[in-house]
Coordinates of C-alpha atoms and ligand atoms in Angstrom, one line a residue:
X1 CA -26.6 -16.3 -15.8
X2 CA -23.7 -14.4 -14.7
X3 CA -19.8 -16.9 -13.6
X4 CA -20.9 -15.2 -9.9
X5 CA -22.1 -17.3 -7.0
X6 CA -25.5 -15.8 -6.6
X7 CA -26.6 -18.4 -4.7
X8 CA -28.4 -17.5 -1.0
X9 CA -25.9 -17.5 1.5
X10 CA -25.6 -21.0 3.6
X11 CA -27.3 -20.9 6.7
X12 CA -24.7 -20.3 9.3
X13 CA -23.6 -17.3 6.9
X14 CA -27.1 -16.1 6.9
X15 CA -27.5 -16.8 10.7
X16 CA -24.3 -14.6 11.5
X17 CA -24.8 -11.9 9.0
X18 CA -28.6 -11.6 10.6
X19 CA -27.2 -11.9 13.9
X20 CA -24.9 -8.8 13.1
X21 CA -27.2 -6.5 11.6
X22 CA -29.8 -7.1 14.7
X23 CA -27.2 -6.4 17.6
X24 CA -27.1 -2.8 15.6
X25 CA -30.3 -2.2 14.8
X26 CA -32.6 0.0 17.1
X27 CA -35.8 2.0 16.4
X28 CA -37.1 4.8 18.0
X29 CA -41.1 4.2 19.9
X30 CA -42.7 7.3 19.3
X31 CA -44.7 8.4 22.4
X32 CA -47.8 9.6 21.2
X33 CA -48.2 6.0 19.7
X34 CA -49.0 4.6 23.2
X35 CA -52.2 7.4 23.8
X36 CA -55.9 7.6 22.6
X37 CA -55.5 9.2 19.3
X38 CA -58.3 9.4 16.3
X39 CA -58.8 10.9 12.6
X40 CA -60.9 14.1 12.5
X41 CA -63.8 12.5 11.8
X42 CA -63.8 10.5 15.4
X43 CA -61.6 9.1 18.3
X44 CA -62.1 5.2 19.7
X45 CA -61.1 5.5 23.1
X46 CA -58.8 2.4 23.9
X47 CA -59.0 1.3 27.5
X48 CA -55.3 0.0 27.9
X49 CA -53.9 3.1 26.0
X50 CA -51.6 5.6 28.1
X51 CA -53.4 8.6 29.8
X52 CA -49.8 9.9 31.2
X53 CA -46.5 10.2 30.6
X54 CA -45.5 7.5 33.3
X55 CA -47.9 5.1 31.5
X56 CA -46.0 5.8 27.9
X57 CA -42.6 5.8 29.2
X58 CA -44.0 1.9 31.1
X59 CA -45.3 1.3 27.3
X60 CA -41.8 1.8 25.8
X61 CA -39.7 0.2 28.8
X62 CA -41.8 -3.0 27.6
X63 CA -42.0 -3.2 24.0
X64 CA -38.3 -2.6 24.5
X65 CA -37.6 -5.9 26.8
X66 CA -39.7 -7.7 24.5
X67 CA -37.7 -7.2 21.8
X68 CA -34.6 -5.4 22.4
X69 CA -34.6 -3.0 20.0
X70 CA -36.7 0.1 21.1
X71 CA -34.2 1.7 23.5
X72 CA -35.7 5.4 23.0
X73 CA -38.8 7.1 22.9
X74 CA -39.4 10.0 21.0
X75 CA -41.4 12.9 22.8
X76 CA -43.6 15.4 22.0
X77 CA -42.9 18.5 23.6
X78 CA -46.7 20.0 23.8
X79 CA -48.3 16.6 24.7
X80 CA -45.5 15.1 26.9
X81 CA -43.5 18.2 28.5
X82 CA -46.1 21.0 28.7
X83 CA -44.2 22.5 31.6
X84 CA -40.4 22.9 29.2
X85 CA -37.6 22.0 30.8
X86 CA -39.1 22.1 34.3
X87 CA -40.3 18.5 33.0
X88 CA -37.1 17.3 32.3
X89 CA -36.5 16.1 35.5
X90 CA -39.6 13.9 35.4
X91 CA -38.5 12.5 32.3
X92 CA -35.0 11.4 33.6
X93 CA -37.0 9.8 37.1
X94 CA -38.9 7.9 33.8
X95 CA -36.1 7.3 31.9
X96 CA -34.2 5.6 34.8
X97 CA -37.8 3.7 35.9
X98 CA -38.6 2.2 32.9
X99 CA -34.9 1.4 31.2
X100 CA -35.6 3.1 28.2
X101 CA -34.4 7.0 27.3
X102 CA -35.7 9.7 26.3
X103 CA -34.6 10.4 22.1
X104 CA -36.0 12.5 19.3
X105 CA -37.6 16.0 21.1
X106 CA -40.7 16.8 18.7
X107 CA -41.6 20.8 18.7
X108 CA -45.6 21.3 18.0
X109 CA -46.2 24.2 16.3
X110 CA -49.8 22.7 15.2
X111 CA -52.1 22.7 17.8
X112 CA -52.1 25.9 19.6
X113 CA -54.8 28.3 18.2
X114 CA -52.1 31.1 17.6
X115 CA -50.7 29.1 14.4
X116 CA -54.1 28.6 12.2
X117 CA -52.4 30.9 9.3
X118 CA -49.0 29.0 10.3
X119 CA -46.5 29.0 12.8
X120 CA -42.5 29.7 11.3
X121 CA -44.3 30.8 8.4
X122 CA -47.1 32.8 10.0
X123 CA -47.5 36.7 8.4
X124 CA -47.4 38.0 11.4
X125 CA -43.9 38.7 13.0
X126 CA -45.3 37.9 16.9
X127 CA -46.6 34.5 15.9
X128 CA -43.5 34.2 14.3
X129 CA -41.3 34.8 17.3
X130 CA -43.6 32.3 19.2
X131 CA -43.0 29.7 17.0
X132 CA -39.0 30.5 17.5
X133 CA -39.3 30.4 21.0
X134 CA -40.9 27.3 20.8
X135 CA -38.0 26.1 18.7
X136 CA -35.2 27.4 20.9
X137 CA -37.6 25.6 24.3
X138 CA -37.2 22.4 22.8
X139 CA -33.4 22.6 21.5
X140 CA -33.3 23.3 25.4
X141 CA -34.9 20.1 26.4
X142 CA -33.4 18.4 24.1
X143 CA -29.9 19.8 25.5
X144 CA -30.8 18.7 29.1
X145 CA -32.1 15.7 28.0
X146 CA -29.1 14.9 26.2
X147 CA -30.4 13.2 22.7
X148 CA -29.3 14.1 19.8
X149 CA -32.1 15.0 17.9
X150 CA -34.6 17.7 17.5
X151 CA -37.3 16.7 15.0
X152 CA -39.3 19.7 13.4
X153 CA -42.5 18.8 11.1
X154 CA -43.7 22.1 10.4
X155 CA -47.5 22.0 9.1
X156 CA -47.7 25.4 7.8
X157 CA -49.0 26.4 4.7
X158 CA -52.1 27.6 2.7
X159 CA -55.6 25.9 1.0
X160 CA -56.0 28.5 -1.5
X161 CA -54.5 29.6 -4.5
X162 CA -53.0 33.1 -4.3
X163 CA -54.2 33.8 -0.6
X164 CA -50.7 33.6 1.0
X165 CA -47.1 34.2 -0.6
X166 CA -45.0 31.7 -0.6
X167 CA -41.8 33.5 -1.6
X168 CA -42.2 35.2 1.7
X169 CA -43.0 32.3 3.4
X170 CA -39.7 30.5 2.3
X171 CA -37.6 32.8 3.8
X172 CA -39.8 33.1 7.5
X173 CA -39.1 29.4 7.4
X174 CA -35.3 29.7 6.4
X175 CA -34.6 32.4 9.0
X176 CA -36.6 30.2 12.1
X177 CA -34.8 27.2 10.9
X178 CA -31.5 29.6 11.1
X179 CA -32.1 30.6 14.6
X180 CA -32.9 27.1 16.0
X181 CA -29.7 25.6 14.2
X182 CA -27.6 28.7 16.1
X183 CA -28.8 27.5 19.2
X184 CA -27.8 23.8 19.2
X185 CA -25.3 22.4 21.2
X186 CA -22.2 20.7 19.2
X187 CA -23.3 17.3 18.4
X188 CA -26.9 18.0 18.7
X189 CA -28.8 18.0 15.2
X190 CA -31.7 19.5 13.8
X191 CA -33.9 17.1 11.3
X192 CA -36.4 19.0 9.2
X193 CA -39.2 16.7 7.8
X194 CA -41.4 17.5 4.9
X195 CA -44.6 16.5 3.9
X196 CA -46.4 17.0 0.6
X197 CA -50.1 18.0 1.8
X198 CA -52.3 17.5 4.9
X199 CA -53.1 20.0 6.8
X200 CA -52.5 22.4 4.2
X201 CA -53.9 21.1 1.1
X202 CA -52.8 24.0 -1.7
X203 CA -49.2 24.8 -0.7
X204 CA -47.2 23.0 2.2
X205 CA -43.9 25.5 3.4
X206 CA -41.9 22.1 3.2
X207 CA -43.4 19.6 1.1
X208 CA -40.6 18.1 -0.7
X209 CA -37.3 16.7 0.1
X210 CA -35.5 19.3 -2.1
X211 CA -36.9 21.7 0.1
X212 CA -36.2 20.2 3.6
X213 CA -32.7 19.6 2.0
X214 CA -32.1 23.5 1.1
X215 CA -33.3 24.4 4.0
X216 CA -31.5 22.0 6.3
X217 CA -28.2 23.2 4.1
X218 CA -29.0 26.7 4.6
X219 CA -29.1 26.2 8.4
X220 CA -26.3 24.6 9.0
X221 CA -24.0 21.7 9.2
X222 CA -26.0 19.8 11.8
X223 CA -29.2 20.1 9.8
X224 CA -30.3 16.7 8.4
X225 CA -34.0 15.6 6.3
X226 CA -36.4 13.1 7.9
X227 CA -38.1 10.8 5.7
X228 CA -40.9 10.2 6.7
X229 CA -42.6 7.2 5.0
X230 CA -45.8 7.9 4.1
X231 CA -45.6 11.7 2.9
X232 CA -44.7 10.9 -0.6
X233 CA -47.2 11.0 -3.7
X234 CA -48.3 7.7 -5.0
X235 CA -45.4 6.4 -7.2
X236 CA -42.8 8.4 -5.7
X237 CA -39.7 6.6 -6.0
X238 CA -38.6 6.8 -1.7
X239 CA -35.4 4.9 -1.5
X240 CA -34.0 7.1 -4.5
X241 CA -34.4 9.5 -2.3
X242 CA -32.8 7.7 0.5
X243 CA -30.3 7.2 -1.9
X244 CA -29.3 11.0 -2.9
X245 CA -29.6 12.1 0.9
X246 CA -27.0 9.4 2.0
X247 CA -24.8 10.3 -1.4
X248 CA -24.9 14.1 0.3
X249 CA -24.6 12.7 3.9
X250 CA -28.0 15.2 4.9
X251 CA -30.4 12.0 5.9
X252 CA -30.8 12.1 9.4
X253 CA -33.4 10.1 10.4
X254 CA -37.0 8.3 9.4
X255 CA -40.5 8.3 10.1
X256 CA -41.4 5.0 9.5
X257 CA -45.1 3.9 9.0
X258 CA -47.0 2.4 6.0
X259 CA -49.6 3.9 3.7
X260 CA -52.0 3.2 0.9
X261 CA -53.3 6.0 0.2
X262 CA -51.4 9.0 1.6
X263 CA -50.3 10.2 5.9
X264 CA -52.3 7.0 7.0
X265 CA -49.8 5.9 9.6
X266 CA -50.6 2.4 9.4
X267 CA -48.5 -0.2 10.6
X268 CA -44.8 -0.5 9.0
X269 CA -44.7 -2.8 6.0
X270 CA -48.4 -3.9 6.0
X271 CA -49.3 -2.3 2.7
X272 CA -46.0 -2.8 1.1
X273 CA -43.0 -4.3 2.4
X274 CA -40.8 -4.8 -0.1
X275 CA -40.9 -0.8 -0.4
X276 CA -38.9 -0.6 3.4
X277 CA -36.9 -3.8 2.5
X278 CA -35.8 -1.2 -0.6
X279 CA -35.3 1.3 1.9
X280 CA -33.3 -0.6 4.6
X281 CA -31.5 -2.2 1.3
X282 CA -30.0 1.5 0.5
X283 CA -29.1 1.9 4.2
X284 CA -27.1 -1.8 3.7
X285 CA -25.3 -0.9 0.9
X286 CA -24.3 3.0 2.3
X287 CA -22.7 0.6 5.4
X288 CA -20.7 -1.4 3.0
X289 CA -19.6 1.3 1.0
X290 CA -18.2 3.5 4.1
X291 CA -17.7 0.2 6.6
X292 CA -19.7 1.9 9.3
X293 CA -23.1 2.3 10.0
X294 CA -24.5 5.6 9.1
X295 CA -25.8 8.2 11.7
X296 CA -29.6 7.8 10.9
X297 CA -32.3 7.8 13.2
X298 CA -34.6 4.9 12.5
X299 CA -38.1 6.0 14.6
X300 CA -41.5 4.9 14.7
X301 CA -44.0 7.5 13.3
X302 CA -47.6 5.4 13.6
X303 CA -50.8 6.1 16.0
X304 CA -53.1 3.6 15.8
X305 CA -56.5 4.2 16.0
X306 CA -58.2 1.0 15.6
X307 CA -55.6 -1.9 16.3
X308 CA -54.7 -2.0 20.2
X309 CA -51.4 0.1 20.6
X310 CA -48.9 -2.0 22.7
X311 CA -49.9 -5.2 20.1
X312 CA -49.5 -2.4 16.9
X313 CA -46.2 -1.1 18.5
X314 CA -44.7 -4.6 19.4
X315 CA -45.7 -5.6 15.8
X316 CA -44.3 -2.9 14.1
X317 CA -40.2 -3.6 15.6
X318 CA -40.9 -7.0 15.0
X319 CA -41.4 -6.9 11.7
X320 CA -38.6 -3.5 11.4
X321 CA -36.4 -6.4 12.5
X322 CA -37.2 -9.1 10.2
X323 CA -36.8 -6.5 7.1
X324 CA -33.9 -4.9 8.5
X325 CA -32.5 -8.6 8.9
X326 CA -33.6 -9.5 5.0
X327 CA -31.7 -6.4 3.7
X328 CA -28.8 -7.5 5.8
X329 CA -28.9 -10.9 3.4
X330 CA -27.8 -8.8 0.2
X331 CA -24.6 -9.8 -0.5
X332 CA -23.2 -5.9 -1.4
X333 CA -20.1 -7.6 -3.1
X334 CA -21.9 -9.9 -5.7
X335 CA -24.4 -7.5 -6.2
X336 CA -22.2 -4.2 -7.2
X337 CA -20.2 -6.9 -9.5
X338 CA -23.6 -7.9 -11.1
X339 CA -24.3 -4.0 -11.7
X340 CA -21.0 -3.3 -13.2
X341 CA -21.8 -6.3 -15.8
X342 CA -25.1 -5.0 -16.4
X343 CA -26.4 -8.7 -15.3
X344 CA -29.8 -7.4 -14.8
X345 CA -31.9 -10.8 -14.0
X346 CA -29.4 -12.0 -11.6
X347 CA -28.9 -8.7 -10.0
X348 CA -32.6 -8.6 -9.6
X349 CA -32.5 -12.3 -8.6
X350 CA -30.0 -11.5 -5.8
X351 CA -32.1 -8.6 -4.7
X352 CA -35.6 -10.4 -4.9
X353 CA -34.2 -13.6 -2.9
X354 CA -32.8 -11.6 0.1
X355 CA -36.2 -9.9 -0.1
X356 CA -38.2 -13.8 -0.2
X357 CA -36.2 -15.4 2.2
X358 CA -38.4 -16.3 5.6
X359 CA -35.7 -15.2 8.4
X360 CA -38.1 -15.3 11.2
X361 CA -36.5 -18.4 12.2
X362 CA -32.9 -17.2 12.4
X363 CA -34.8 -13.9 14.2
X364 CA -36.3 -16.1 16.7
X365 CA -32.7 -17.8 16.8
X366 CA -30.9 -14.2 17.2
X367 CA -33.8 -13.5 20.2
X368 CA -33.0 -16.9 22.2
X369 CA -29.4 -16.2 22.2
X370 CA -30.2 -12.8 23.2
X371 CA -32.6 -13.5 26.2
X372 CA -35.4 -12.2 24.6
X373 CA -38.7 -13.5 23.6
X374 CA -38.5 -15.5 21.0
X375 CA -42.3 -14.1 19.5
X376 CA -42.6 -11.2 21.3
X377 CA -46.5 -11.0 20.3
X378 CA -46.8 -14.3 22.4
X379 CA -44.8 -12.9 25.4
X380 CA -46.8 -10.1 25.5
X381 CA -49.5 -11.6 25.5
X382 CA -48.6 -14.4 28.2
X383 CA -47.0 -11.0 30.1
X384 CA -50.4 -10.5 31.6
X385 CA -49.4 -6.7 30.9
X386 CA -52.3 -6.1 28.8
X387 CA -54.7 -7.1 31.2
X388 CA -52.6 -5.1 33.9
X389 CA -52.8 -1.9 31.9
X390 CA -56.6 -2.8 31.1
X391 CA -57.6 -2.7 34.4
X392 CA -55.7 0.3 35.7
X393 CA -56.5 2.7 32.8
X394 CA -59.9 2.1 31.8
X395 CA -61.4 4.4 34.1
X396 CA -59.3 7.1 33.5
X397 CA -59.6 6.5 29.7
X398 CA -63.6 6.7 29.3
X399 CA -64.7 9.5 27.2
X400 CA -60.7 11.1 26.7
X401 CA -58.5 11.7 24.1
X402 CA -55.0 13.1 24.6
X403 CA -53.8 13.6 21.3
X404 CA -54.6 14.2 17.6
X405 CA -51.8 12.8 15.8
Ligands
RM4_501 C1 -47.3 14.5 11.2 C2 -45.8 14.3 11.1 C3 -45.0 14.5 12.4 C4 -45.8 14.0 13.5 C5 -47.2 14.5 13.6 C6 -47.9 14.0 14.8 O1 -48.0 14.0 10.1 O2 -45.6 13.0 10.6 O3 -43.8 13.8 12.3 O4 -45.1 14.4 14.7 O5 -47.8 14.0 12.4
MN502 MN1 -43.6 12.1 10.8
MN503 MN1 -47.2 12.1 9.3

């Protein structure tokens, strides 16, 4: 045992340190959680699930005054602005309606029937220059919109070995990733996600953070990498990569969601939570180190197919919050001296216990003082808002799905 206090912090410590790291924490709803989506083998039509835009933005506005942390909602430009910026206006009426704003602007290049051999990537120069207009539409939203983030998952790439080149294809992808950058605003970013397989499943055009990373540093300074949580092999290591993103200040934002198994977009921390506790654990210590949060964007990347979607989304910040809220109980101080002596079991120890600790009470404590529910499950469910939703959209939501994500 190491001569430093490794004790858990005292309560009031723990209560105000909690409080603290709650007041700043904030996690982007992604919209297309809130509508009927399925797997490709079959869709479960929900009957409270959104059939419109109006009906996610009331989602969000919702789970947000339940638990005061989902301010934003991340949009999919195909799916929730398929008129471009003539939309834009709707979304503001939305915006100002429901108390929650617009955030990440999601281009699809994955849908349309044009981009089956690929979008950015695509061998044919005219596809190409659809997919860049596509691009350059959403960095246009996203400028009247006023968020800061355009968030590209690209899912080109190729099933069979030798049947596409993918030295050509890395520098289609550079150059479209070149042109978007060129048109952002100053203090707009771009975030380029990767993702190891699915729906290509020989090559992917960015599968790997090295590659989002080159190619976001290749683009230009306001390029960043999304993590997204679940498109990492099996053991891969995430928060080292967490790690060496903050170390070169190019992690701009996460995906969060859980897995088992690969993309499964189940609910955050359900499989494994001690893996985001890890996570948010890196992002604690990078606030330390530089005294100030950094500019990441935490967001919501799940779509529920079986569990009911404003219980899954509700759920899902809850619990954001209560690991956010453990990570905030490492004491950064103790635990760098620990490192330096090479006290490995009470470094660990420290780690494990912030990990162990139940904070759900000083959570509840943090959402009475706040106004807020103090279990937003309960609230929502005493809110009569399910039933609401129930009634209004089953009708419109028999036999339909809006989205595949
Ligand atoms: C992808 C990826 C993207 C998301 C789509 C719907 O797997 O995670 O971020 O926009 O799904
Ligand atoms: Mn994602
Ligand atoms: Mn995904």
């Amino acid at each position: 045992m190491s001569q430093h206090q490794i004790s858990s912090p005292n309560s009031s410590t723990a209560s105000d340190h909690i409080a603290k790291a709650l007041d700043g924490f904030a996690i982007e709803l992604p919209s297309w959680g809130f509508a009927n989506t399925g797997t490709r083998f079959g869709k479960f039509v929900q009957a409270a699930a959104a059939t419109s835009l109006d009906e996610k933005f009331a989602d969000a506005g919702m789970v947000h005054r339940l638990t005061g942390a989902a301010p934003t909602v991340a949009l999919h430009v195909l799916w929730d602005l398929p008129g471009g910026l003539q939309d834009v206006a709707h979304v503001r009426k939305l915006e100002a309606q429901h108390g929650v704003r617009a955030g990440a602007i999601n281009p699809n290049l994955f849908q349309d029937q044009q981009y089956k051999f690929g979008s950015v990537a695509n061998p044919d120069p005219t596809i190409r220059a659809q997919a860049v207009a596509h691009l350059l539409d959403s960095v246009e939203i996203g400028k009247a919109l006023g968020g800061q983030d355009i968030s590209i998952w690209l899912a080109d790439g190729s099933n069979y070995p030798g049947t596409q080149s993918i030295r050509r294809r890395i520098q289609w992808t550079q150059d479209a990733l070149c042109q978007t950058h060129a048109a952002l605003a100053p203090g707009q970013r771009m975030l380029v996600e990767y993702k190891p397989f699915e729906p290509a499943f020989y090559h992917t055009d960015v599968a790997d953070w090295g590659m989002a990373l080159e190619f976001a540093r290749r683009a230009g300074p306001q390029a960043k990498v999304l993590v997204d949580t679940g498109h990492h092999y099996q053991a891969q290591n995430i928060e080292q990569i967490v790690a060496w993103l903050l170390q070169l200040d190019m992690l701009g934002g996460f995906h969060f969601n859980d897995r088992r198994y690969a993309d499964d977009d189940l609910t955050l921390g359900s499989i494994d939570p001690y893996q985001v506790f890890r996570i948010f654990a890196e992002m604690r210590y990078e606030a330390w180190l530089k005294s100030a949060a950094p500019n990441t964007a935490y967001m919501i990347d799940q779509s529920h197919n079986l569990k009911p979607k404003m219980e899954a989304m509700v759920q899902t910040v809850a619990v954001a919050q209560e690991l956010y809220a453990r990570a905030a109980l490492v004491d950064q101080h103790v635990l760098a001296a620990l490192q330096d002596t090479c006290d490995l079991v009470a470094a660990e120890e420290l780690y494990r216990s912030a990990f162990w600790q139940d904070v759900r009470p000083l959570v509840r404590e943090w959402r009475k003082a706040r106004g807020l529910a103090e279990d937003p499950l309960a609230a929502l469910h005493e809110s009569g808002y399910i039933a609401k939703i129930t009634t209004e959209r089953q009708a419109k939501n028999a036999g339909s799905v809006t989205a595949y994500a």
